[in-house]
XYZ file of C-alpha atoms in Angstrom:
605
model
C 136.823 171.762 131.165
C 135.371 175.102 130.172
C 132.635 175.890 127.689
C 135.072 177.126 125.009
C 137.058 173.875 125.012
C 133.850 171.879 125.146
C 132.381 173.363 121.978
C 133.146 172.152 118.489
C 136.616 172.590 117.130
C 138.080 171.727 113.758
C 137.248 168.062 113.176
C 139.440 165.535 114.965
C 141.572 168.278 116.482
C 138.517 169.688 118.214
C 137.675 166.309 119.688
C 141.202 165.878 121.004
C 141.128 169.335 122.591
C 137.759 168.596 124.147
C 138.957 165.399 125.823
C 142.356 166.792 126.776
C 140.560 169.538 128.693
C 138.747 167.215 131.088
C 140.529 165.734 134.129
C 137.985 162.936 134.229
C 138.534 162.202 130.517
C 142.265 161.875 131.208
C 141.533 159.461 134.040
C 139.245 157.404 131.810
C 141.887 157.262 129.063
C 144.606 156.339 131.513
C 142.655 153.345 132.794
C 142.144 151.778 129.362
C 144.422 150.024 126.891
C 145.407 151.445 123.529
C 143.508 148.988 121.356
C 141.194 150.401 118.752
C 137.669 149.685 119.932
C 135.588 150.264 116.824
C 136.311 148.305 113.654
C 133.143 148.879 111.645
C 132.388 151.518 109.040
C 129.802 154.045 110.214
C 126.472 154.158 108.390
C 124.530 157.247 107.281
C 121.219 158.410 108.719
C 118.149 156.717 107.261
C 114.424 157.266 106.874
C 113.745 153.757 105.506
C 111.209 151.419 107.099
C 113.799 148.851 108.050
C 116.778 148.168 110.297
C 120.088 149.147 108.710
C 123.461 147.939 110.058
C 127.037 148.329 108.770
C 128.519 146.431 105.882
C 129.379 142.907 106.962
C 126.578 142.729 109.550
C 123.135 141.109 109.491
C 120.079 142.138 111.563
C 117.188 139.658 111.723
C 113.984 139.498 113.793
C 114.181 137.131 116.768
C 110.746 137.650 118.332
C 107.959 140.187 117.868
C 104.889 141.260 119.789
C 102.319 138.466 119.569
C 104.767 135.698 118.690
C 104.476 132.394 120.508
C 106.003 131.889 123.952
C 104.752 128.313 124.216
C 104.205 125.391 121.878
C 100.422 125.784 122.132
C 100.350 129.588 121.780
C 97.793 130.880 119.264
C 99.055 132.453 116.057
C 99.335 136.241 116.188
C 96.314 138.256 115.103
C 95.224 141.767 115.976
C 91.916 140.157 116.990
C 93.527 137.877 119.596
C 91.849 138.021 123.013
C 93.450 138.230 126.444
C 93.888 134.453 126.769
C 95.919 134.445 123.571
C 98.028 137.408 124.674
C 98.873 135.645 127.932
C 100.689 133.035 125.838
C 102.398 135.433 123.459
C 105.365 137.766 123.610
C 104.354 141.169 125.000
C 104.269 144.539 123.285
C 106.866 147.334 123.028
C 110.001 145.479 123.991
C 112.498 147.481 126.050
C 115.315 146.586 128.462
C 116.502 142.969 128.240
C 119.114 140.542 129.548
C 120.624 137.360 128.085
C 121.167 134.617 130.698
C 123.296 131.737 129.339
C 122.405 128.206 130.402
C 125.010 126.390 128.315
C 126.846 126.876 125.034
C 123.646 126.295 123.087
C 120.876 127.212 125.546
C 119.940 130.534 127.126
C 117.106 132.597 128.555
C 116.175 136.020 127.229
C 114.279 138.197 129.701
C 112.741 141.367 128.257
C 110.475 144.146 129.450
C 107.238 144.847 127.588
C 106.825 148.463 128.498
C 103.413 149.498 127.180
C 100.951 149.081 124.315
C 99.982 151.086 121.269
C 96.210 150.829 121.314
C 96.019 151.890 117.669
C 97.491 148.459 116.861
C 96.616 146.350 119.911
C 92.883 146.407 119.113
C 90.985 146.409 115.808
C 88.898 149.274 117.269
C 92.077 151.194 118.248
C 91.083 151.407 121.908
C 87.576 152.791 121.545
C 84.825 151.390 123.786
C 87.222 149.175 125.746
C 85.719 145.943 127.082
C 86.767 144.017 130.169
C 88.634 141.511 128.015
C 90.327 144.344 126.140
C 91.671 145.627 129.462
C 92.843 142.141 130.379
C 94.545 141.837 126.976
C 96.294 145.154 127.448
C 97.482 144.108 130.890
C 98.739 140.792 129.485
C 100.718 142.647 126.812
C 102.535 144.573 129.565
C 105.107 143.241 132.003
C 108.015 140.913 131.330
C 108.464 138.067 128.833
C 110.832 135.216 129.703
C 111.723 132.962 126.787
C 114.288 130.236 126.285
C 116.612 130.398 123.296
C 118.581 127.632 121.638
C 121.243 127.434 118.978
C 120.003 126.240 115.583
C 122.350 126.148 112.619
C 124.669 128.417 114.563
C 122.051 131.101 115.341
C 120.062 131.831 118.487
C 116.329 131.128 117.995
C 113.266 130.968 120.254
C 112.517 127.619 121.911
C 108.750 127.503 122.499
C 109.208 124.206 124.388
C 111.464 125.835 126.962
C 110.730 124.871 130.554
C 111.485 128.393 131.788
C 109.204 130.258 129.381
C 106.920 132.590 131.320
C 104.820 135.728 130.981
C 104.704 138.170 133.893
C 101.826 140.629 133.522
C 100.081 143.582 135.099
C 98.192 141.127 137.311
C 100.896 138.621 138.347
C 101.076 138.400 142.180
C 104.191 140.042 143.663
C 105.634 140.513 147.128
C 106.491 143.941 148.537
C 109.755 143.989 150.469
C 111.881 146.543 152.287
C 110.985 149.626 154.358
C 107.597 150.235 152.709
C 106.344 146.682 153.214
C 103.057 146.707 155.146
C 102.870 150.492 155.377
C 99.386 151.989 155.602
C 99.908 153.867 152.314
C 100.240 150.520 150.528
C 97.162 148.889 152.024
C 94.009 148.390 149.958
C 90.727 146.561 150.380
C 92.068 143.719 148.241
C 95.374 143.685 150.158
C 94.809 144.932 153.740
C 98.342 143.837 154.691
C 100.107 146.016 152.121
C 102.427 143.135 151.260
C 101.072 141.548 148.070
C 100.719 143.597 144.899
C 99.168 142.494 141.649
C 101.364 143.086 138.668
C 104.048 145.200 137.135
C 103.727 147.373 134.049
C 105.394 150.184 132.144
C 108.710 148.492 132.794
C 111.203 150.605 130.935
C 114.776 149.423 131.260
C 116.332 146.783 133.450
C 119.206 145.516 135.510
C 121.005 142.253 136.120
C 122.440 140.861 139.340
C 125.508 138.619 139.689
C 123.330 136.141 141.576
C 121.274 135.531 138.445
C 118.140 137.641 138.855
C 116.571 140.276 136.620
C 115.533 143.772 137.648
C 112.495 145.254 135.889
C 111.997 148.970 136.470
C 108.544 150.561 136.653
C 108.485 153.947 134.962
C 105.364 155.849 133.825
C 102.927 154.047 136.115
C 100.918 157.232 136.614
C 99.419 157.184 133.117
C 97.189 154.201 133.942
C 95.224 155.820 136.766
C 92.046 157.862 136.496
C 89.133 158.891 138.737
C 85.517 157.932 138.147
C 84.333 160.910 140.213
C 85.692 164.125 141.667
C 88.445 163.402 144.137
C 90.936 165.620 145.905
C 94.350 164.427 144.738
C 96.982 166.102 146.866
C 100.487 167.233 146.071
C 102.104 163.824 146.460
C 99.922 162.460 143.654
C 100.679 165.497 141.483
C 104.438 165.087 141.968
C 104.166 161.600 140.498
C 101.844 162.663 137.682
C 98.711 160.896 138.920
C 95.675 162.812 137.653
C 91.926 162.368 137.377
C 92.412 161.393 133.717
C 94.669 158.610 132.444
C 96.578 158.252 129.154
C 93.602 156.619 127.394
C 94.333 153.072 128.550
C 90.921 153.024 130.295
C 91.861 150.171 132.644
C 90.001 151.923 135.442
C 86.688 151.270 133.677
C 86.956 147.521 134.288
C 89.603 147.194 137.007
C 88.926 149.388 140.032
C 92.542 149.105 141.138
C 93.201 151.890 138.653
C 90.346 154.106 139.801
C 91.923 156.419 142.385
C 88.473 157.454 143.576
C 87.930 153.856 144.710
C 91.491 152.703 145.447
C 93.545 155.782 146.355
C 96.542 153.801 147.644
C 97.053 151.772 144.478
C 99.410 154.335 142.840
C 101.753 153.945 145.811
C 102.148 150.285 144.904
C 103.868 151.099 141.602
C 107.035 152.955 140.639
C 109.363 150.333 142.098
C 112.191 148.058 140.973
C 110.994 144.458 140.647
C 113.389 141.543 141.139
C 112.571 138.398 139.161
C 114.241 134.984 139.255
C 114.090 133.774 135.628
C 115.482 130.350 136.531
C 112.506 129.485 138.716
C 109.205 129.733 136.812
C 107.303 129.295 140.089
C 109.076 132.127 141.910
C 107.214 135.207 143.067
C 108.620 138.544 141.850
C 109.611 140.975 144.599
C 109.221 144.748 144.614
C 112.284 146.263 146.287
C 111.109 149.375 148.127
C 114.594 150.110 149.500
C 115.501 151.366 146.014
C 112.875 154.106 146.219
C 109.683 154.926 144.361
C 109.927 157.107 141.273
C 109.836 156.706 137.497
C 112.639 154.182 137.240
C 114.508 153.917 133.960
C 117.001 151.160 134.716
C 119.088 149.731 137.552
C 122.841 149.630 136.900
C 124.324 147.269 139.477
C 127.952 146.815 140.440
C 129.817 145.137 143.298
C 131.997 147.544 145.247
C 135.528 146.594 146.309
C 134.266 145.985 149.868
C 131.567 143.580 148.667
C 128.574 145.883 149.056
C 126.094 145.992 146.181
C 125.710 149.416 144.581
C 122.856 150.262 142.221
C 122.680 153.489 140.202
C 119.174 154.646 139.266
C 117.715 157.376 137.064
C 114.279 158.985 137.469
C 113.045 159.677 133.938
C 111.180 162.933 134.223
C 112.146 166.512 133.461
C 113.733 168.066 136.530
C 114.065 164.847 138.518
C 117.160 163.193 139.940
C 119.898 160.571 139.944
C 120.027 158.048 142.806
C 122.382 155.477 144.273
C 121.584 152.502 146.529
C 124.201 150.808 148.736
C 123.258 147.464 150.258
C 123.467 146.836 153.991
C 124.916 143.359 153.538
C 127.695 142.124 151.295
C 127.667 139.960 148.209
C 129.008 136.431 148.707
C 130.193 134.873 145.435
C 129.023 131.337 144.853
C 126.340 131.375 147.544
C 123.160 131.973 145.560
C 120.619 131.781 148.385
C 122.375 134.251 150.689
C 122.405 136.913 147.971
C 118.743 136.779 146.990
C 117.654 139.502 149.416
C 120.619 141.880 149.179
C 118.344 144.528 147.684
C 115.920 144.376 150.615
C 118.015 146.505 152.980
C 120.359 149.387 152.343
C 120.736 153.139 152.010
C 119.434 155.328 149.208
C 121.302 158.480 148.153
C 120.574 161.257 145.651
C 123.097 163.211 143.585
C 124.136 166.823 143.960
C 126.350 168.194 141.149
C 128.684 171.107 141.842
C 130.988 173.131 139.594
C 131.853 176.592 138.363
C 129.444 178.349 136.032
C 130.519 178.010 132.409
C 132.466 174.801 132.991
C 131.342 171.348 131.904
C 132.589 169.354 134.853
C 133.205 169.462 138.554
C 132.643 167.545 141.749
C 129.546 166.143 143.336
C 128.172 164.438 146.385
C 125.687 161.754 147.243
C 123.213 162.924 149.884
C 121.748 160.279 152.180
C 117.982 159.752 152.211
C 117.586 158.350 155.703
C 114.913 159.210 158.272
C 116.146 161.794 160.740
C 119.023 162.992 158.543
C 119.367 165.961 156.167
C 115.997 167.404 157.132
C 114.053 164.193 156.511
C 112.059 164.586 159.701
C 108.409 164.716 160.788
C 108.649 168.519 160.868
C 109.274 168.408 157.114
C 106.580 165.836 156.411
C 108.510 162.560 156.654
C 107.295 160.322 159.460
C 109.337 157.197 158.723
C 111.844 155.564 156.384
C 108.905 153.963 154.612
C 107.482 157.378 153.718
C 110.875 158.537 152.457
C 110.957 155.573 150.078
C 107.329 155.987 148.979
C 107.894 159.698 148.353
C 111.529 159.560 147.280
C 111.051 162.510 144.928
C 109.932 164.785 147.739
C 112.828 163.558 149.872
C 115.282 164.389 147.074
C 113.880 167.907 146.839
C 114.104 168.333 150.608
C 117.847 167.575 150.614
C 118.570 169.877 147.668
C 119.372 167.335 144.949
C 120.283 168.627 141.496
C 117.427 168.661 138.995
C 118.433 166.845 135.805
C 117.318 166.728 132.157
C 115.453 163.415 132.344
C 118.048 160.979 133.727
C 117.452 157.722 131.899
C 119.767 154.723 131.527
C 122.867 154.427 133.676
C 125.785 152.174 132.668
C 128.889 151.158 134.613
C 132.067 150.721 132.557
C 133.590 147.201 132.727
C 136.573 148.635 134.613
C 134.078 149.468 137.397
C 135.568 152.955 137.767
C 133.353 155.111 135.568
C 129.584 155.531 135.260
C 127.633 157.124 132.411
C 124.034 158.402 132.339
C 121.897 159.639 129.468
C 120.015 162.904 129.959
C 117.499 162.696 127.162
C 116.162 166.252 126.801
C 114.236 168.864 128.777
C 112.017 171.515 127.258
C 111.552 173.064 130.719
C 115.259 173.636 131.452
C 115.778 177.311 132.100
C 112.069 177.911 131.562
C 110.385 176.701 134.748
C 111.392 178.224 138.042
C 112.182 174.860 139.608
C 114.459 173.871 136.714
C 117.014 176.673 136.267
C 120.172 176.172 134.257
C 122.824 174.397 136.326
C 126.351 173.160 135.789
C 125.348 169.618 134.835
C 122.403 170.742 132.684
C 123.690 173.931 131.016
C 121.545 174.188 127.879
C 118.246 176.068 127.812
C 115.285 173.896 126.726
C 117.849 171.207 125.791
C 116.171 169.681 122.715
C 118.978 167.235 121.963
C 120.092 165.835 125.327
C 123.530 164.880 126.620
C 125.467 162.189 128.482
C 127.088 162.866 131.842
C 129.673 160.620 133.476
C 131.308 160.422 136.858
C 133.935 158.557 138.846
C 133.554 157.801 142.571
C 136.293 159.151 144.826
C 139.092 156.654 145.196
C 137.212 154.147 143.054
C 134.902 153.512 146.005
C 131.255 153.382 144.901
C 130.126 153.806 148.498
C 131.933 157.154 148.742
C 129.791 160.240 149.138
C 132.009 162.169 146.698
C 132.507 161.935 142.938
C 134.063 163.803 140.028
C 132.004 164.378 136.878
C 132.020 165.805 133.376
C 129.866 165.793 130.249
C 130.892 163.042 127.809
C 128.848 164.326 124.887
C 126.365 167.094 124.226
C 124.159 165.986 121.339
C 123.294 168.625 118.764
C 122.943 169.558 115.123
C 126.020 171.310 113.679
C 124.291 171.554 110.284
C 121.627 173.830 111.747
C 123.224 175.533 114.757
C 126.415 177.002 116.084
C 127.553 177.107 119.694
C 126.146 174.806 122.347
C 123.157 173.747 120.196
C 125.598 172.359 117.635
C 126.822 169.878 120.207
C 130.184 169.070 121.719
C 133.426 168.558 119.815
C 132.754 164.871 119.195
C 129.509 165.603 117.299
C 129.611 166.168 113.533
C 127.337 165.927 110.486
C 128.050 162.198 110.145
C 127.157 161.077 113.682
C 124.667 163.648 114.972
C 121.683 162.419 116.969
C 119.154 163.592 119.517
C 117.669 162.260 122.743
C 120.118 159.604 123.946
C 118.135 157.090 125.975
C 119.386 153.522 126.282
C 123.082 152.940 126.921
C 125.185 149.944 127.766
C 128.752 148.682 127.645
C 130.011 145.506 126.088
C 132.863 143.551 127.663
C 135.519 145.420 125.654
C 134.304 148.805 126.893
C 132.463 150.024 123.827
C 129.606 152.325 124.847
C 126.403 151.700 122.884
C 124.004 154.662 122.706
C 120.349 154.264 121.669
C 118.008 157.127 120.849
C 114.351 157.899 121.488
C 113.987 161.297 119.928
C 112.474 163.364 117.183
C 112.472 161.608 113.812
C 110.879 164.383 111.740
C 114.176 164.815 109.862
C 113.507 168.524 109.452
C 114.091 171.898 111.134
C 116.146 171.378 114.321
C 116.342 167.655 113.526
C 117.194 167.923 109.826
C 119.592 165.214 108.712
C 119.107 162.990 111.753
C 116.614 160.582 110.178
C 114.984 157.784 112.135
C 116.059 156.829 115.639
C 119.402 155.099 115.799
C 122.069 153.295 117.804
C 125.631 154.578 117.951
C 128.881 153.240 119.336
C 131.333 155.375 121.312
C 134.908 155.009 122.498
C 134.964 156.376 126.084
C 138.715 156.961 125.803
C 138.852 159.074 122.633
C 135.259 160.340 122.559
C 134.763 159.113 118.989
C 131.157 158.225 118.123
C 129.994 156.235 115.072
C 126.476 155.390 113.932
C 125.948 151.611 113.964
C 122.214 151.079 113.414
C 119.147 152.920 112.180
C 115.599 151.788 112.880
C 112.325 151.765 110.934
C 109.792 154.573 110.708
C 108.641 156.131 114.016
C 110.449 153.589 116.192
C 112.595 153.925 119.280
C 115.707 151.756 119.533
C 115.958 150.443 123.083
C 117.178 147.421 124.979
C 120.570 145.804 124.547
C 122.201 142.544 125.544
C 124.864 140.187 124.201
C 125.644 136.499 124.072
C 128.685 135.700 126.272
C 131.018 135.516 123.267
C 129.739 138.915 122.065
C 129.144 137.480 118.613
C 125.393 138.067 118.840
C 123.790 141.327 119.900
C 120.100 141.590 120.788
C 118.466 144.996 120.256
C 114.862 146.141 120.712
C 112.840 147.999 118.086
C 109.981 149.634 119.973
C 106.734 151.199 118.679
C 107.485 151.213 114.930
C 104.703 153.149 113.222
C 103.450 154.775 116.422
C 100.458 157.095 116.003
C 99.664 155.345 112.694
C 102.877 156.443 111.009
C 103.421 154.516 107.733
C 105.480 151.581 109.013
C 104.888 147.895 108.365
C 107.952 146.630 110.191
C 108.995 143.821 110.448
C 106.614 141.861 108.213
C 106.296 144.364 105.379
C 103.429 144.565 102.920
C 100.289 145.854 104.599
C 101.027 144.200 107.955
C 100.526 146.177 111.140
C 103.866 147.156 112.715
C 105.075 145.169 115.709
C 107.782 145.844 118.257
C 110.587 143.354 117.733
C 113.802 142.043 119.258
C 116.501 141.963 116.581
C 119.381 139.484 116.445
C 122.530 141.145 115.074
C 125.554 139.130 113.899
C 128.603 139.540 111.723
C 128.807 137.638 108.453
C 132.322 136.515 109.349
C 131.219 135.355 112.808
C 133.288 137.974 114.609
C 132.724 140.077 117.711
C 130.113 142.816 117.366
C 131.665 146.263 116.969
C 135.267 145.080 116.809
């Protein structure tokens, strides 16, 4: 598929030409039935302080930051202390999974990525006290809440036995190659095996054995130094500096003071496996999946039974990874599957192709000690160090730098994988991020979605074929590549694709976390949004728009696909004029929305 065929054509004809030009697109189309996937009428862009969905649909709040998790939880107030927050739903909801228990009972597990201090505290984060820090840490992590059917709708059950809050100070076990390594040892944990907490959990994953994967992303922004300290290159590569992002945890919790606890940053940036069905279980950090800024963990079972997990590292110029388990999945034997993510092999992607084309072939390069230059001579003394410094290992083996690889999603047919590349202002600007075949747009303000198929349908194969599914853009402002690919037009344009996920029918849901200025390069795009795409035809329709200054992120469905759960994160960030969801003069709160059809039908159909 060359650049000319990729660019916009005349309406529907251009889209057809675009998809006819890609061998991978033909393979995708050939593997799917001819049913029409999308049955809803697309909605226009919006700048309103509310959630808008298509005609015939209803979007209602399910649970918001500060709402009760337990029957005795205090009522939400901005003045709540840390003890109250420990019993309330966390802030800035993100990735989530719906675990059914029966026809009328379920568990919703959701990440609480971070906090907006301008709303978390009446003083907006100034002169942080010890209890303020504890409150902030309690608002991070993962919320586990039971749901029940009431009058036909899913609602929160505060009396649920499985309700639980996992925070930035919940004890966790380190597993895998890095377990017990000297770089993970601290005064509080001289064994390097027990870590307190998880935080900045962006997106998620789900295993067929019933566990939840929470993915630690921007962990670096919580560390600071109380005095001058020489932070070497490995800290810099992960963004750890002498100054934090104004959370100020280090002032009252020395774990986050790198001058006092220099190994603590190595204890974050992992995938955390949680058993939501056992409220007494200890979460496990899975070091075999590598340490970087994890976005999500898209898990599939290969035809030979091995577990394969695709992983994005959400930073400009970082990489795409794949994990293949050592042992095989055994259906119906819960206990034997619980540690499948403890041992395996991590790979990183290398994209190849001819200049000017929008597709090609690629390979997965193994990140194993002693192979591909991962040797003591190049600074890697063990497999543990390769996992702790996975970014450096990826650079050593020549992995392709990407435009912020975020969510990865595996199509229900298990043959095709999609990944959002959100944007990259450094593409073609910084020496270490030149234009490349998979990231062909300079400064890339709008982002794109790449997809690939493993050779022979084997996810353990080292080879794959890839193309670009969509290049976001603004055809009302630009021509050429900045206008977007052929399946972008004035009615569905968007920027910064972030969250993605498939439903059972194969509809691809695309969520955005981009610029919402609605002017200049982003004129006509409005607030952040969620779109629906047909992977076969390339058609994209806008399904949802969010309130002022929000990100739309997190997606899960009830088993009958008649209820969709979607996250509205950071409405009104930086004191933007939002009062979502309560209206009036209320402070804005991140919220999980429950979306249904008025006729009780399947979402999107």
